């Protein structure tokens, strides 16, 4: 434990190392640290902004969704209304058509019946006249009794 | 250490291990014509290593995601910077003192860590390579040499004086030397000056001696533990294993703690130079 010139040399080395670090090591290190701190702060701020934007977007989305849902409900309701109206219309049309057909059929039946009745009446009249002719061949003058025959035909109706 | 002729006695062994490689043998306590080459070599080597490592970290430093090495250096720099900010309030002074403190911490840690090398390793390598003829003795821990630690604490003393003069101006500093701490009375001047001189001396000597004492004691203890193994008995061998491991593990704490204390005291002393009494 003797002191000698070594300690002076060591002292110089002490300052040289300090100078070297101050000149070449410390500034880039501190700059990197500051830059990184800034970058992290920026990143956090950006994340914050992103979060706020997301929140806004969500609110907007919910609003749009509610609107769309209401609109859809409206459209569905309208469609249903229209559909039931159309069904009602179709039903009415069908009923009318049916009634018309039934009426037509009834009219035809009526006229057919009338025709058949007329024919039958004619035939019966003819048969009656023929029968009467046979029985009364002589006494009956077709011409003289035409009025009588017409009267008879009228009564048979 | 020569093994051919005869095994050295315990005291020869210790004395040999505590002898510096110097330009000439030193007889007086203070002899400025002598230089300890081994201390200078290893302290310069460790200083260069520290400079290289931190310089590499600084060169690659980017604001992006740091690698492990860069992150480690950055954590250390951040820690030192925080300490410096808390202790030294002048940003201008910090520009020099904070980097100095970081380098001093790393430098002392590296120099102290040389203590972990086996005590006989350097001697054995010198003996095996035949360099023993030119380098008869060699101590590799620069902080276990009083010159190494007093050299650094003298540096701190110069810094204290420099910042005292810079902050308070030469007149202000001299005024403080004579007028603080007892008061500005003419008959108190000698006592004030005496106390201030003692304070500066005590700071410097205790700063150097603390580190030196810790590392010297650690080195000496490693030698004594090595001597246990040299008894060539199972007991000695086992004790060397157990005590050597235990002391080495404990020494990790001392190595880092002493480096940290030296760094902190450097900051504190320089910080005190900024404040008036």
GROMACS .gro file of C-alpha atoms in nm, chain B residues 17 32-33 48 59-60 104 160 199:
model
    9
  174UNK     CA    1   0.079  -1.235  -0.450
  189UNK     CA    2   0.646   0.928  -0.752
  190UNK     CA    3   0.924   0.779  -0.963
  205UNK     CA    4  -1.119   0.038  -2.273
  216UNK     CA    5  -2.385   0.343  -3.163
  217UNK     CA    6  -2.663   0.090  -3.208
  261UNK     CA    7  -1.698   0.502  -1.322
  317UNK     CA    8  -1.506   1.920  -0.641
  356UNK     CA    9  -1.327   1.789   0.497
   0.00000   0.00000   0.00000
